[in-house]
Short mmCIF file of C-alpha atoms in Angstrom, two decimals:
data_model
loop_
_atom_site.label_atom_id
_atom_site.label_comp_id
_atom_site.label_asym_id
_atom_site.label_seq_id
_atom_site.Cartn_x
_atom_site.Cartn_y
_atom_site.Cartn_z
CA GLU A 1 -17.27 102.96 -216.61
CA ALA A 2 -19.22 103.78 -213.45
CA GLN A 3 -22.53 105.26 -214.40
CA VAL A 4 -26.22 105.73 -213.78
CA THR A 5 -28.42 105.28 -216.83
CA GLN A 6 -31.99 106.37 -217.38
CA ASN A 7 -34.46 105.55 -220.13
CA PRO A 8 -36.09 107.12 -221.94
CA ARG A 9 -34.27 110.45 -222.06
CA TYR A 10 -37.26 112.26 -223.52
CA LEU A 11 -40.92 111.33 -223.32
CA ILE A 12 -44.14 112.96 -224.45
CA THR A 13 -47.31 111.32 -223.24
CA VAL A 14 -50.95 112.08 -222.55
CA THR A 15 -52.81 112.39 -219.30
CA GLY A 16 -53.64 109.04 -217.73
CA LYS A 17 -51.38 106.83 -219.80
CA LYS A 18 -49.20 104.77 -217.46
CA LEU A 19 -45.47 105.07 -217.96
CA THR A 20 -42.24 103.79 -216.44
CA VAL A 21 -38.87 105.48 -216.38
CA THR A 22 -36.04 103.04 -215.80
CA CYS A 23 -32.90 103.69 -213.79
CA SER A 24 -29.90 101.42 -213.50
CA GLN A 25 -26.50 101.78 -211.82
CA ASN A 26 -23.40 99.62 -212.18
CA MET A 27 -21.59 100.67 -208.99
CA ASN A 28 -23.24 98.20 -206.57
CA HIS A 29 -24.64 101.16 -204.62
CA GLU A 30 -27.10 100.52 -201.82
CA TYR A 31 -28.85 103.84 -202.03
CA MET A 32 -30.89 105.11 -204.98
CA SER A 33 -33.19 108.07 -205.32
CA TRP A 34 -35.52 109.85 -207.71
CA TYR A 35 -35.73 113.62 -208.00
CA ARG A 36 -37.70 116.04 -210.06
CA GLN A 37 -36.29 119.38 -211.09
CA ASP A 38 -38.53 122.34 -211.85
CA PRO A 39 -37.39 125.90 -212.63
CA GLY A 40 -36.77 127.95 -209.50
CA LEU A 41 -37.42 125.01 -207.16
CA GLY A 42 -34.14 123.16 -207.21
CA LEU A 43 -34.42 119.41 -206.84
CA ARG A 44 -37.15 117.73 -204.88
CA GLN A 45 -36.87 114.15 -203.77
CA ILE A 46 -39.70 111.86 -204.87
CA TYR A 47 -38.72 108.47 -203.44
CA TYR A 48 -35.56 106.86 -202.22
CA SER A 49 -34.38 103.35 -201.50
CA MET A 50 -31.82 102.25 -198.93
CA ASN A 51 -31.48 98.77 -200.38
CA VAL A 52 -33.39 95.99 -202.13
CA GLU A 53 -37.05 95.96 -201.07
CA VAL A 54 -36.53 99.05 -198.86
CA THR A 55 -38.11 102.23 -200.17
CA ASP A 56 -39.48 105.38 -198.58
CA LYS A 57 -41.22 108.58 -199.57
CA GLY A 58 -39.34 111.77 -200.22
CA ASP A 59 -40.86 115.25 -200.27
CA VAL A 60 -43.17 114.90 -203.28
CA PRO A 61 -44.27 111.25 -203.63
CA GLU A 62 -47.88 111.83 -204.71
CA GLY A 63 -48.64 110.33 -208.09
CA TYR A 64 -45.49 108.22 -208.22
CA LYS A 65 -44.55 104.64 -207.38
CA VAL A 66 -41.21 102.89 -207.18
CA SER A 67 -39.89 99.40 -206.66
CA ARG A 68 -36.45 97.98 -205.82
CA LYS A 69 -36.42 94.30 -206.69
CA GLU A 70 -32.77 94.29 -207.70
CA LYS A 71 -29.91 96.30 -206.31
CA ARG A 72 -29.00 97.88 -209.64
CA ASN A 73 -32.48 98.95 -210.78
CA PHE A 74 -34.91 101.51 -209.41
CA PRO A 75 -37.77 102.24 -211.82
CA LEU A 76 -40.13 105.20 -211.40
CA ILE A 77 -43.75 104.51 -212.27
CA LEU A 78 -46.41 107.09 -213.06
CA GLU A 79 -49.69 105.16 -212.93
CA SER A 80 -51.84 108.02 -214.23
CA PRO A 81 -49.68 110.94 -215.31
CA SER A 82 -51.05 114.47 -215.11
CA PRO A 83 -49.75 117.71 -216.64
CA ASN A 84 -48.33 118.85 -213.28
CA GLN A 85 -45.89 115.96 -213.52
CA THR A 86 -44.27 117.55 -216.54
CA SER A 87 -40.71 117.97 -215.32
CA LEU A 88 -37.08 116.91 -215.59
CA TYR A 89 -36.43 113.72 -213.63
CA PHE A 90 -33.12 112.53 -212.26
CA CYS A 91 -32.15 109.22 -210.78
CA ALA A 92 -29.18 109.10 -208.42
CA SER A 93 -27.22 106.45 -206.55
CA SER A 94 -24.73 106.40 -203.72
CA SER A 95 -22.90 103.99 -201.46
CA SER A 96 -23.78 103.91 -197.77
CA LEU A 97 -20.52 105.55 -196.77
CA ALA A 98 -21.03 108.84 -194.95
CA TRP A 99 -18.58 110.78 -197.06
CA GLU A 100 -19.82 109.55 -200.40
CA THR A 101 -21.61 111.77 -202.83
CA GLN A 102 -24.48 110.90 -205.12
CA TYR A 103 -23.99 110.04 -208.78
CA PHE A 104 -26.71 111.31 -211.06
CA GLY A 105 -28.15 109.89 -214.24
CA PRO A 106 -28.48 112.01 -217.39
CA GLY A 107 -32.09 112.97 -216.73
CA THR A 108 -35.47 112.23 -218.33
CA ARG A 109 -37.47 115.12 -219.68
CA LEU A 110 -41.19 114.33 -219.43
CA LEU A 111 -44.04 116.25 -221.02
CA VAL A 112 -47.59 115.25 -220.09
CA LEU A 113 -50.24 116.70 -222.38
CA GLU B 1 -38.93 121.88 -191.42
CA LEU B 2 -35.49 122.23 -192.92
CA LYS B 3 -35.12 124.98 -195.49
CA VAL B 4 -32.09 125.68 -197.62
CA GLU B 5 -31.61 129.11 -199.12
CA GLN B 6 -29.01 130.12 -201.66
CA ASN B 7 -27.90 133.63 -202.43
CA PRO B 8 -27.76 135.01 -204.96
CA LEU B 9 -30.03 133.06 -207.28
CA PHE B 10 -28.48 134.66 -210.32
CA LEU B 11 -25.02 136.09 -210.76
CA SER B 12 -23.40 137.61 -213.81
CA MET B 13 -19.75 138.46 -213.48
CA GLN B 14 -16.65 139.20 -215.47
CA GLU B 15 -13.77 136.82 -215.95
CA GLY B 16 -10.99 137.33 -213.45
CA LYS B 17 -13.24 138.51 -210.62
CA ASN B 18 -13.83 136.80 -207.29
CA TYR B 19 -17.22 136.06 -205.85
CA THR B 20 -18.99 134.02 -203.19
CA ILE B 21 -22.22 132.03 -203.25
CA TYR B 22 -23.95 131.54 -199.92
CA CYS B 23 -25.98 128.60 -198.68
CA ASN B 24 -27.97 129.00 -195.47
CA TYR B 25 -29.93 126.23 -193.84
CA SER B 26 -32.45 126.45 -191.06
CA THR B 27 -31.74 123.52 -188.72
CA THR B 28 -28.80 121.42 -187.61
CA SER B 29 -27.41 119.09 -190.24
CA ASP B 30 -24.43 116.76 -190.45
CA ARG B 31 -23.47 117.10 -194.07
CA LEU B 32 -23.58 119.63 -196.85
CA TYR B 33 -23.03 119.03 -200.54
CA TRP B 34 -22.25 121.27 -203.48
CA TYR B 35 -23.16 120.25 -207.01
CA ARG B 36 -22.72 121.80 -210.41
CA GLN B 37 -25.14 121.57 -213.32
CA ASP B 38 -24.25 122.69 -216.83
CA PRO B 39 -27.15 123.80 -219.06
CA GLY B 40 -29.12 120.81 -220.29
CA LYS B 41 -26.90 118.41 -218.38
CA SER B 42 -26.99 116.30 -215.26
CA LEU B 43 -25.57 117.17 -211.85
CA GLU B 44 -21.94 116.70 -210.95
CA SER B 45 -20.65 116.51 -207.41
CA LEU B 46 -18.20 119.20 -206.36
CA PHE B 47 -17.74 118.90 -202.60
CA VAL B 48 -18.96 117.01 -199.57
CA LEU B 49 -18.49 118.91 -196.30
CA LEU B 50 -18.76 116.77 -193.20
CA SER B 51 -17.85 118.86 -190.20
CA ASN B 52 -17.69 122.35 -188.78
CA GLY B 53 -14.80 124.27 -190.23
CA ALA B 54 -14.40 121.91 -193.18
CA VAL B 55 -12.79 123.53 -196.19
CA LYS B 56 -12.31 121.91 -199.57
CA GLN B 57 -10.75 123.29 -202.71
CA GLU B 58 -10.73 122.21 -206.32
CA GLY B 59 -9.12 124.53 -208.81
CA ARG B 60 -10.74 127.95 -208.60
CA LEU B 61 -13.54 126.76 -206.32
CA MET B 62 -13.35 126.59 -202.55
CA ALA B 63 -16.16 125.50 -200.24
CA SER B 64 -16.40 125.93 -196.50
CA LEU B 65 -18.85 124.98 -193.78
CA ASP B 66 -19.77 126.74 -190.54
CA THR B 67 -22.29 124.49 -188.78
CA LYS B 68 -22.79 126.95 -185.93
CA ALA B 69 -23.88 129.67 -188.32
CA ARG B 70 -25.61 127.07 -190.52
CA LEU B 71 -23.80 128.54 -193.46
CA SER B 72 -21.73 127.22 -196.31
CA THR B 73 -19.92 129.32 -198.88
CA LEU B 74 -18.67 128.51 -202.35
CA HIS B 75 -15.94 130.93 -203.30
CA ILE B 76 -14.87 131.46 -206.88
CA THR B 77 -11.41 132.84 -207.45
CA ALA B 78 -10.43 134.59 -210.69
CA ALA B 79 -13.49 133.30 -212.51
CA VAL B 80 -13.19 131.83 -215.98
CA HIS B 81 -15.93 131.28 -218.56
CA ASP B 82 -15.84 127.50 -218.06
CA LEU B 83 -17.23 127.93 -214.56
CA SER B 84 -20.53 129.19 -215.96
CA ALA B 85 -23.16 126.79 -214.60
CA THR B 86 -25.86 126.47 -211.98
CA TYR B 87 -24.56 125.60 -208.52
CA PHE B 88 -26.67 123.80 -205.95
CA CYS B 89 -26.14 123.15 -202.29
CA ALA B 90 -27.97 120.36 -200.50
CA VAL B 91 -28.22 119.41 -196.84
CA ASP B 92 -29.10 116.18 -195.04
CA SER B 93 -32.61 116.28 -193.67
CA PRO B 94 -32.46 116.04 -189.85
CA GLY B 95 -34.32 113.14 -188.36
CA GLY B 96 -34.57 111.49 -191.72
CA SER B 97 -32.47 108.73 -193.15
CA ASN B 98 -28.92 109.43 -194.16
CA TYR B 99 -29.97 110.11 -197.70
CA GLN B 100 -32.87 112.48 -197.55
CA LEU B 101 -31.51 115.69 -198.99
CA ILE B 102 -33.07 119.12 -199.04
CA TRP B 103 -31.85 121.26 -201.92
CA GLY B 104 -31.38 124.94 -202.44
CA ALA B 105 -32.98 126.54 -205.50
CA GLY B 106 -29.62 126.90 -207.22
CA THR B 107 -27.41 129.82 -208.21
CA LYS B 108 -27.13 130.44 -211.93
CA LEU B 109 -23.67 131.78 -212.60
CA ILE B 110 -22.78 133.45 -215.89
CA ILE B 111 -19.17 134.47 -216.41
CA LYS B 112 -18.58 136.84 -219.28
CA PRO B 113 -15.30 136.87 -221.17
#
């Protein structure tokens, strides 16, 4: 089954404690992206990757890091989480075809105390 | 800076009625997407609109794109309760890579039996 998986699905942490949210896709997609969703703001892109070792900042990259060492994986790293990073995070992937849509993971709900 | 505005942000309607959700964007863009999000769930692709005049239909939902007016509409025909969800439109960011999307804030649709 074609899918995007994220782990963990729920996470409560404290300010400053480094964490990683994993994302994996099994569709051999070139493009992957991380979004955060906050009430009333829609989705905002954090980082995206066009292919292995190619990443770029989205609209709200501050406080986040990513890496793309393998085509299927695109982890999101919060080196020193702060309460304003409490949010719902989605990973998405897509092929490079112009008419293709993005496939979203199930989401990771993060609470930073 | 590209901005995407959806109207209305909240809509409560009766089953069997017709209604339209509007998505305006501020600068030229090549592609427009519509997504659906059920409460507590991930996002699901509905339509990808690639050119001026594009119209796509799936069941009781029909989306259209007018690139000259920078406007897309999502029309709901004879609404049923199962269509209750939040609907997002998203637009390619001009001058960015193919996969930088700017999202509207979403339209929360509640359909009452």
